[in-house]
PDB file of C-alpha atoms in Angstrom:
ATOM      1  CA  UNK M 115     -79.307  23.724 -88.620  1.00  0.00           C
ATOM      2  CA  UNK M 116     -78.665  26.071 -85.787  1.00  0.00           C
ATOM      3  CA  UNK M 117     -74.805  25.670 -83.875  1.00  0.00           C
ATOM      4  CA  UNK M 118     -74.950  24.852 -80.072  1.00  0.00           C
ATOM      5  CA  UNK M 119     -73.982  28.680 -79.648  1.00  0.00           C
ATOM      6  CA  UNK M 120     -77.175  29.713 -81.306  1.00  0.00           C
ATOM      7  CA  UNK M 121     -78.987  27.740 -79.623  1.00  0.00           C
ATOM      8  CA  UNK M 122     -77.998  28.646 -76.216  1.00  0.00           C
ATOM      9  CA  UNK M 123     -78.478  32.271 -76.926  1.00  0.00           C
ATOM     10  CA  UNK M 124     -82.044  31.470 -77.320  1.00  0.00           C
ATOM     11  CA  UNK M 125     -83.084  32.270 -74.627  1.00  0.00           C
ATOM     12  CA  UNK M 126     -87.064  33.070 -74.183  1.00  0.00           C
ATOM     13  CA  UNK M 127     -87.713  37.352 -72.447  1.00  0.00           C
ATOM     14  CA  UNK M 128     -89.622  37.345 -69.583  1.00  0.00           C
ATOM     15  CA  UNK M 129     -93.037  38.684 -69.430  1.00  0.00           C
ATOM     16  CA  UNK M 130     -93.257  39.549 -65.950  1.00  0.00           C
ATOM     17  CA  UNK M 131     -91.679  41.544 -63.631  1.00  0.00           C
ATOM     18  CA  UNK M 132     -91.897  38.891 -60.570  1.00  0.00           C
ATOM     19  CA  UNK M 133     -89.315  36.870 -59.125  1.00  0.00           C
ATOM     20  CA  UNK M 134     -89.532  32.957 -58.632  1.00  0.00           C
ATOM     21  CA  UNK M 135     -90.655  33.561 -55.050  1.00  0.00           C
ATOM     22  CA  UNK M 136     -92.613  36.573 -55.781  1.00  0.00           C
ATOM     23  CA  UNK M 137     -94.882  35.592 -58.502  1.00  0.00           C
ATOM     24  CA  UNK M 138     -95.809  32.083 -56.277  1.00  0.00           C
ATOM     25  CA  UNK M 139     -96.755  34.370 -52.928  1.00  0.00           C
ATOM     26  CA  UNK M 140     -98.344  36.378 -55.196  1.00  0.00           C
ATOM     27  CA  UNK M 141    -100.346  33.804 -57.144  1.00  0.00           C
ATOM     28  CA  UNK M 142    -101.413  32.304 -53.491  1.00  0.00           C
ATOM     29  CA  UNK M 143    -102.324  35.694 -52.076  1.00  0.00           C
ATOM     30  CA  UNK M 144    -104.516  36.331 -55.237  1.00  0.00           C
ATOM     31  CA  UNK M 145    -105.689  32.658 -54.925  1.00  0.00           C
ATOM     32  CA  UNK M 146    -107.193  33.632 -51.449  1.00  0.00           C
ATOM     33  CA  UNK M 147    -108.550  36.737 -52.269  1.00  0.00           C
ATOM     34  CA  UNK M 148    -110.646  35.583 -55.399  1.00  0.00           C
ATOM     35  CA  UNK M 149    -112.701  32.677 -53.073  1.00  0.00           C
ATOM     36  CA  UNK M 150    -113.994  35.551 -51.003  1.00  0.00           C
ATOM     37  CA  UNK M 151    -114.697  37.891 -54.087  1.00  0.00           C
ATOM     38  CA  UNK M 152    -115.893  34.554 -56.104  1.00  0.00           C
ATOM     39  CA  UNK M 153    -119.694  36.104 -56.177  1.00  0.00           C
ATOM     40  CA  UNK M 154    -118.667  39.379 -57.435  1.00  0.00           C
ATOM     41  CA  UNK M 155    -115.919  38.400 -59.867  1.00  0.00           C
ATOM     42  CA  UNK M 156    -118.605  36.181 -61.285  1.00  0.00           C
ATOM     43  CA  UNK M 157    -120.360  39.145 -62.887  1.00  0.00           C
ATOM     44  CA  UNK M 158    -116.901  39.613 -65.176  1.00  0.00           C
ATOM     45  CA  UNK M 159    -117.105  35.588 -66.154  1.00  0.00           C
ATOM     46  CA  UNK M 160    -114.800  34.388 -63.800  1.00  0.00           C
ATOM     47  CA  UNK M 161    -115.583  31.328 -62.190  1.00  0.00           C
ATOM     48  CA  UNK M 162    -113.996  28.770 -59.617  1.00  0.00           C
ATOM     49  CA  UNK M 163    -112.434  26.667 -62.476  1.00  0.00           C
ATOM     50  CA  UNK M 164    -110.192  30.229 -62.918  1.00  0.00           C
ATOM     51  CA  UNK M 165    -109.043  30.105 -59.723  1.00  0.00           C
ATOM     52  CA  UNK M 166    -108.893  25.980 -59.766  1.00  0.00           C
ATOM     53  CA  UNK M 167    -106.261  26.902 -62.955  1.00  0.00           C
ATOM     54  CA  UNK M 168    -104.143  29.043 -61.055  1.00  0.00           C
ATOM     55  CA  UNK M 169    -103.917  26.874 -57.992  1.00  0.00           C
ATOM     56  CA  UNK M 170    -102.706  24.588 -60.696  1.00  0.00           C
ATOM     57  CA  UNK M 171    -100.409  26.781 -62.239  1.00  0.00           C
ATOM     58  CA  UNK M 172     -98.612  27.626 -58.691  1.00  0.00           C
ATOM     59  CA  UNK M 173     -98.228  24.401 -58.423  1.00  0.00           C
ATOM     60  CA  UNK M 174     -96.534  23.145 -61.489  1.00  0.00           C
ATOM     61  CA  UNK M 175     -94.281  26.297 -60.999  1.00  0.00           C
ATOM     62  CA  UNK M 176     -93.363  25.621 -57.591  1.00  0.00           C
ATOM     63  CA  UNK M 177     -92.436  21.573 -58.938  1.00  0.00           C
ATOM     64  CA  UNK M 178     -89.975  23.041 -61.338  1.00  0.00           C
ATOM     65  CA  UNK M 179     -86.385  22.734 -60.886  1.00  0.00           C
ATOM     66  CA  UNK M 180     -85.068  26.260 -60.046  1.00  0.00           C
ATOM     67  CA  UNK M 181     -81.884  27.854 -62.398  1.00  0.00           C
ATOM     68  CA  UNK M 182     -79.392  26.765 -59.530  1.00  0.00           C
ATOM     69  CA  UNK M 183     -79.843  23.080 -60.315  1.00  0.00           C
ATOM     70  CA  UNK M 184     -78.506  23.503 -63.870  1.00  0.00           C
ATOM     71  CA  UNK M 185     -75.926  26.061 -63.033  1.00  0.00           C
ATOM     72  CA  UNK M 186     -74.318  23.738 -61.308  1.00  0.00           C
ATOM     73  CA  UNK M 187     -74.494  20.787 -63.577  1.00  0.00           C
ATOM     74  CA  UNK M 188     -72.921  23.435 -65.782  1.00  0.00           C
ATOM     75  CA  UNK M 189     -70.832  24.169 -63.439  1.00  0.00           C
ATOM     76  CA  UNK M 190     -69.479  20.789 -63.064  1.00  0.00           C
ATOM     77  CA  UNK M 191     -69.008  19.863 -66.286  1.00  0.00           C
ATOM     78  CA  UNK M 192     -67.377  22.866 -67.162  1.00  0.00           C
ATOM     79  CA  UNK M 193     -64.725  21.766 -64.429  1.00  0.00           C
ATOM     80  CA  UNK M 194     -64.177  18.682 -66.473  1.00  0.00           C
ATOM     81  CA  UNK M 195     -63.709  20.101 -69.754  1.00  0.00           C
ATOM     82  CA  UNK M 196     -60.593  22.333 -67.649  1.00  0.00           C
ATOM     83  CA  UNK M 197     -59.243  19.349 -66.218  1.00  0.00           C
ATOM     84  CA  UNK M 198     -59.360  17.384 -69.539  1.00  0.00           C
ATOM     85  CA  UNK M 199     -57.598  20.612 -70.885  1.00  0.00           C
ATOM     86  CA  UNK M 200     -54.999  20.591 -68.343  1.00  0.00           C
ATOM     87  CA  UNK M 201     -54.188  17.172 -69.076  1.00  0.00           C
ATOM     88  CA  UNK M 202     -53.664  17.383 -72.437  1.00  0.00           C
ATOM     89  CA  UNK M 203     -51.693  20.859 -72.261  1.00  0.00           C
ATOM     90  CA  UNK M 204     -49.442  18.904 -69.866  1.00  0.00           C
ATOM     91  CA  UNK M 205     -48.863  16.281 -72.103  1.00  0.00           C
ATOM     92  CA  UNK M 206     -48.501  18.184 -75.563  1.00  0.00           C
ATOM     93  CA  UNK M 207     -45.832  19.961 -73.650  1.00  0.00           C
ATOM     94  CA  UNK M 208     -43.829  16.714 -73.128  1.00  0.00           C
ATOM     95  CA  UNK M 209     -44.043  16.579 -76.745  1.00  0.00           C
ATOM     96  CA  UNK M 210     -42.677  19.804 -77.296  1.00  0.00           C
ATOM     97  CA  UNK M 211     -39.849  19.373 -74.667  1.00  0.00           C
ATOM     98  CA  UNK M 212     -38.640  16.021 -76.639  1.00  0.00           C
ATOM     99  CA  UNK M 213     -38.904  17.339 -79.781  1.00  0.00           C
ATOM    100  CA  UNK M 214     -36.596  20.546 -78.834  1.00  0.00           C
ATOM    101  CA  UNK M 215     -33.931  17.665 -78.350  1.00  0.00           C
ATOM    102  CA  UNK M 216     -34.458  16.498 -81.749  1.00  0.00           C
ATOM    103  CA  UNK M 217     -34.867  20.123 -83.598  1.00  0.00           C
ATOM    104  CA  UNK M 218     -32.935  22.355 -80.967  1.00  0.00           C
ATOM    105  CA  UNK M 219     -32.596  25.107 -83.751  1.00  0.00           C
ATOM    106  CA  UNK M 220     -35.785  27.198 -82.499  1.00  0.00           C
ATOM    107  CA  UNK M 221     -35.959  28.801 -86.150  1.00  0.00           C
ATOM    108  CA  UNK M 222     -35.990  25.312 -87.524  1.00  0.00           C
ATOM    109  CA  UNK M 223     -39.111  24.354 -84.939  1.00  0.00           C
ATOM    110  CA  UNK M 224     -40.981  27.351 -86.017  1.00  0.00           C
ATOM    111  CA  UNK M 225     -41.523  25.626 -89.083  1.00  0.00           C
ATOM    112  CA  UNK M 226     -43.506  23.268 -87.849  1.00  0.00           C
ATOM    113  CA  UNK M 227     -44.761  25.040 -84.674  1.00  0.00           C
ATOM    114  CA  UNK M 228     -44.857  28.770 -85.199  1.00  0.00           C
ATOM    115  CA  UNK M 229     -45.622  28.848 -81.754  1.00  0.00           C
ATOM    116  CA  UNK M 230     -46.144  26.985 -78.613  1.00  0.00           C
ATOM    117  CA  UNK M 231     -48.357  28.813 -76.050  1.00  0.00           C
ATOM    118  CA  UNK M 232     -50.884  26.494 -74.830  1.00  0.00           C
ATOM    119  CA  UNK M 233     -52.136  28.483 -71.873  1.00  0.00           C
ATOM    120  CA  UNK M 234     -55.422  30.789 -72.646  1.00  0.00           C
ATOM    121  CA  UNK M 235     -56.020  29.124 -76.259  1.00  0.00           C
ATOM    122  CA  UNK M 236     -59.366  28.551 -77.021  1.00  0.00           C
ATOM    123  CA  UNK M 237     -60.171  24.770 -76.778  1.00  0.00           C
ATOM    124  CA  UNK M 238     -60.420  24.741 -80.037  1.00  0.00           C
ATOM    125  CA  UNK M 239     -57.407  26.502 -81.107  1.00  0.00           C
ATOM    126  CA  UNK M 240     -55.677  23.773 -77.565  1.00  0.00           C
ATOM    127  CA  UNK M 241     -56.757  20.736 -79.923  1.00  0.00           C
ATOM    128  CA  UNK M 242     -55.720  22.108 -83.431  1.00  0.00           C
ATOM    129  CA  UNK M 243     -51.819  21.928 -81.801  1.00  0.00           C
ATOM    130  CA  UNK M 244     -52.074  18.707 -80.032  1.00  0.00           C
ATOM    131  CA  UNK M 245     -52.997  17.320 -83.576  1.00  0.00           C
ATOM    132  CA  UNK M 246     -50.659  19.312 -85.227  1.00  0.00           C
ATOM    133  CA  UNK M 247     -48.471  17.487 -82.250  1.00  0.00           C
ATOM    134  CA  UNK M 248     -49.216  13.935 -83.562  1.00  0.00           C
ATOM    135  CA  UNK M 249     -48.634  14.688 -87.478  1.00  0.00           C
ATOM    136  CA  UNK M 250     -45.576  15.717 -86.647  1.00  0.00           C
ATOM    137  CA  UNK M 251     -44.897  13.578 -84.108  1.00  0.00           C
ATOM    138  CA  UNK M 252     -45.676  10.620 -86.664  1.00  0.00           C
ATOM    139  CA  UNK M 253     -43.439  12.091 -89.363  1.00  0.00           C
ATOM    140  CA  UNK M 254     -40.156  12.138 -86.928  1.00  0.00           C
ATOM    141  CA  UNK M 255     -41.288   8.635 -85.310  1.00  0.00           C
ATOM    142  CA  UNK M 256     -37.537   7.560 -86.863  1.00  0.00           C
ATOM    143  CA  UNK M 257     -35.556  10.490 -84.990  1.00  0.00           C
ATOM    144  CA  UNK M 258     -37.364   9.806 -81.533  1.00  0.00           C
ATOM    145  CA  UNK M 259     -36.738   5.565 -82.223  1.00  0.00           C
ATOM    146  CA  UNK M 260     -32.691   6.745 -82.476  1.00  0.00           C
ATOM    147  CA  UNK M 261     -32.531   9.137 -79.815  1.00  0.00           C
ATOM    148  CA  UNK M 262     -34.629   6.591 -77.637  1.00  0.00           C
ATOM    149  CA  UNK M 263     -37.416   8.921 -77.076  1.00  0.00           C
ATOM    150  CA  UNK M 264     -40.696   6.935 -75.976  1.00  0.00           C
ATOM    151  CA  UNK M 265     -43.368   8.036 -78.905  1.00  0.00           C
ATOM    152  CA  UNK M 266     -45.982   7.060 -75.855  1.00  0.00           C
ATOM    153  CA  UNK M 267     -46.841  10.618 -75.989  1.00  0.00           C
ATOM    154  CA  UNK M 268     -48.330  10.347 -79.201  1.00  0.00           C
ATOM    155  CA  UNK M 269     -51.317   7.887 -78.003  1.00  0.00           C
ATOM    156  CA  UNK M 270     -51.361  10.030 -75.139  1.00  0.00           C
ATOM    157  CA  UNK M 271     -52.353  12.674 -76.781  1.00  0.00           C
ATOM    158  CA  UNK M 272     -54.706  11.146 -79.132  1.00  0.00           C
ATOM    159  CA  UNK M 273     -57.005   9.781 -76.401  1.00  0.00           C
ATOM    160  CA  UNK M 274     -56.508  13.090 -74.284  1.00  0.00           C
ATOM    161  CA  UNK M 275     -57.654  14.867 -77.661  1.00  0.00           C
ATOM    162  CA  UNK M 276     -60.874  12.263 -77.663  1.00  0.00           C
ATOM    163  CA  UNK M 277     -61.450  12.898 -74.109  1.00  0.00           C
ATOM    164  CA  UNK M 278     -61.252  16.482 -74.252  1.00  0.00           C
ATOM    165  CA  UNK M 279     -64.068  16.234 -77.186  1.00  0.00           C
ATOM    166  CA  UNK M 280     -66.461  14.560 -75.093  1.00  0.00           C
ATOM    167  CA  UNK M 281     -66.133  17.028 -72.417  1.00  0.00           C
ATOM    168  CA  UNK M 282     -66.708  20.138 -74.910  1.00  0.00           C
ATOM    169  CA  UNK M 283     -69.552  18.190 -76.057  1.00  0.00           C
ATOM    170  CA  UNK M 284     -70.982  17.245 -72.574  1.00  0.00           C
ATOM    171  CA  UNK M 285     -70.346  21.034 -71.807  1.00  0.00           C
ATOM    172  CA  UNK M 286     -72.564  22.310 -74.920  1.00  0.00           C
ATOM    173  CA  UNK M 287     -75.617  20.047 -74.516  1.00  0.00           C
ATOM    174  CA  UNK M 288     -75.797  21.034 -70.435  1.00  0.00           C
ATOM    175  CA  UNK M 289     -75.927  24.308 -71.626  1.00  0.00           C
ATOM    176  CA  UNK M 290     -78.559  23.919 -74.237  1.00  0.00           C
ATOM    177  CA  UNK M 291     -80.669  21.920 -71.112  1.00  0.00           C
ATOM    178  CA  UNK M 292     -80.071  24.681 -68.965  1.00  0.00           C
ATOM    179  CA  UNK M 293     -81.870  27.125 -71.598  1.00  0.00           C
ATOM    180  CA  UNK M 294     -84.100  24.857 -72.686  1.00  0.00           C
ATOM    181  CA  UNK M 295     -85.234  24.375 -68.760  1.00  0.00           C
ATOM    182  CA  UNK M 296     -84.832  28.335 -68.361  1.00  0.00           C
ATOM    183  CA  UNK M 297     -87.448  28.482 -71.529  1.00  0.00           C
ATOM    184  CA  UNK M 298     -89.733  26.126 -69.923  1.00  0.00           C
ATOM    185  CA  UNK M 299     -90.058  27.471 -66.970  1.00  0.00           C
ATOM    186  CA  UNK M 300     -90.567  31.032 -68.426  1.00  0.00           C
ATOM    187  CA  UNK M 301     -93.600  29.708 -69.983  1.00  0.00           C
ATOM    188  CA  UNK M 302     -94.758  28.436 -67.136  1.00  0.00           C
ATOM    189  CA  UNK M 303     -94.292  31.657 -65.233  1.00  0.00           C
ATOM    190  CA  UNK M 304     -96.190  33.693 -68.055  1.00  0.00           C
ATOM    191  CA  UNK M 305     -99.166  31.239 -68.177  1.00  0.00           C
ATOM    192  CA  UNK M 306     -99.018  31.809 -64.495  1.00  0.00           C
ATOM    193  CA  UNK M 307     -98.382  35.722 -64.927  1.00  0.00           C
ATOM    194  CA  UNK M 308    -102.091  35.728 -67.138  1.00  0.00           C
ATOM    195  CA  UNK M 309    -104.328  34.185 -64.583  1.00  0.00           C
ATOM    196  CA  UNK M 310    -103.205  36.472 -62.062  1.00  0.00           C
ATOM    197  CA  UNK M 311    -103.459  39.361 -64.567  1.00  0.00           C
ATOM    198  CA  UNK M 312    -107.164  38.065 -65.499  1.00  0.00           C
ATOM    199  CA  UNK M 313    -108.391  37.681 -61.851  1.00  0.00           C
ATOM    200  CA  UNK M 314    -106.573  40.953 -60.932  1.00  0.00           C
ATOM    201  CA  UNK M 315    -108.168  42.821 -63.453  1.00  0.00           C
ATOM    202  CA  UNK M 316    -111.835  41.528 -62.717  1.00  0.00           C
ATOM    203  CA  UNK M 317    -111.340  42.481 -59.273  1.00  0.00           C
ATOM    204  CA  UNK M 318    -110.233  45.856 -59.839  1.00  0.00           C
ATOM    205  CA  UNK M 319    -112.871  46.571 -62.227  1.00  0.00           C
ATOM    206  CA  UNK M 320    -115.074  45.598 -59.248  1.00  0.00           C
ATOM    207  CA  UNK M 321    -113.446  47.318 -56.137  1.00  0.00           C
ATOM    208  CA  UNK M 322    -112.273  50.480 -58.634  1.00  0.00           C
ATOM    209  CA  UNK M 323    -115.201  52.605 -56.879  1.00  0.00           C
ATOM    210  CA  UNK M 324    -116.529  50.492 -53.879  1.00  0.00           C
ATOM    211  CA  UNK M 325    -113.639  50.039 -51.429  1.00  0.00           C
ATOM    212  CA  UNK M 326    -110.016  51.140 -51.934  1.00  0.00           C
ATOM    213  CA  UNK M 327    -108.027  49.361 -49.881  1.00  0.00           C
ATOM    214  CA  UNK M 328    -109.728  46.129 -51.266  1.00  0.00           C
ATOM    215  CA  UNK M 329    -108.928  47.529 -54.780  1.00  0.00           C
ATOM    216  CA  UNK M 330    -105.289  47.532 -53.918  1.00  0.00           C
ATOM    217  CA  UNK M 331    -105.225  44.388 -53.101  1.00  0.00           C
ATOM    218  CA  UNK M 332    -105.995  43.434 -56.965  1.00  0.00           C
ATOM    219  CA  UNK M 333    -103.211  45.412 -58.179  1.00  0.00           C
ATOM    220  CA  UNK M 334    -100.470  44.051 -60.139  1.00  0.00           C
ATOM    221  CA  UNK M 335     -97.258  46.517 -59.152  1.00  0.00           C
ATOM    222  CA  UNK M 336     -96.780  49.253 -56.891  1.00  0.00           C
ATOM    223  CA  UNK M 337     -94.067  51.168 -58.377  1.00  0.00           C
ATOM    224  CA  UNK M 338     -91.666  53.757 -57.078  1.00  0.00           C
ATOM    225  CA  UNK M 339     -93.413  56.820 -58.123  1.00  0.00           C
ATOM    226  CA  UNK M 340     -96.350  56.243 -56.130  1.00  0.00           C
ATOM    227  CA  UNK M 341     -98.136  55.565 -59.350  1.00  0.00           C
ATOM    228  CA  UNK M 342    -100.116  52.272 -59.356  1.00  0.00           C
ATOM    229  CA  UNK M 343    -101.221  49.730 -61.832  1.00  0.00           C
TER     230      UNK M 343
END
């Protein structure tokens, strides 16, 4: 079974060198120019179902949410999983401050926390302490009850450690949507990419020797070296 990391790096290559905007004006502008060819692109086999597909094409493109939309779904639930973060480094730090009353002796702490940086840990490595926090926690639950030290801080942490979870997991399957979106739309764009490519190369085959201008019109790319395609 393939981990939510490998899974969002799975992202499909594109086939086309168009943008979003690009390959629609495109599409159009080739849409246009193959009903007044129609009778001479017929020759090659094409036919107005071809250019009925790509109007259809265009359109399902255009209907697809853009990239942005799931950024910032991303975007917003990765500003959850920080704030649930937050809240539980805050909290674990409580901890820590009430059990330096109890084991002052910072040698004698190491023991038990070799160390206590919660900034910049992975979340991962954030939620192995804070239930590192609670074993321990749970083993001096006597100490705290004489020294009058509220154990709250242990069920604080335990449903800050839950709620943290969910985020990570909320995180990871917005991510795999957002590539999973990216992959559909790809495919979109490349079955949109081929009927331009077919009509553009029946009407180049056509215009080739006849009428230049009109040839250029079929052309996929113009690129920088003057050399064209």
């Amino acid at each position: 079974m393939q981990s939510v990391t490998e899974r969002i790096k799975m992202k499909k290559p594109l086939t086309y060198n168009y943008s979003t905007t690009a390959i629609i004006e495109r599409g159009h502008e080739l849409a246009i120019l193959a009903k007044e060819d129609l009778k001479v692109l017929e020759k090659f086999g094409a036919s107005q179902k071809d250019i009925d597909q790509l109007e259809k094409k265009i359109a399902e493109y255009k209907k697809f949410p853009e990239d942005a939309h799931f950024a910032e779904i991303v975007r917003e639930k990765t500003l959850l999983k920080y704030e649930a973060e937050q809240k539980l480094i805050t909290t674990v730090r409580n901890f820590f401050l009430q059990f330096s009353i109890i084991i002052p002796s910072k040698k004698e702490s190491k023991k038990y926390f070799p160390s206590q940086k919660l900034t910049g840990l992975k979340t991962k490595d954030l939620i192995a302490i804070a239930e590192k926090a609670i074993t321990v926690g749970k083993r001096f639950k006597d100490q705290f009850a004489r020294l009058e030290l509220p154990d709250t801080n242990l069920d604080e942490i335990r449903t800050l450690i839950s709620a943290t979870k969910k985020t990570v997991k909320s995180l990871d399957q917005v991510r795999v949507d957002r590539i999973k979106n990216t992959n559909k739309r790809r495919d979109l764009g490349s079955t949109l990419y081929e009927q331009i490519v077919k009509l553009c190369r029946y009407g180049k085959i056509y215009w080739k020797d006849r009428d230049e201008e009109r040839y250029k019109k079929y052309l996929l790319y113009v690129k920088n070296d003057n050399k064209i395609d």
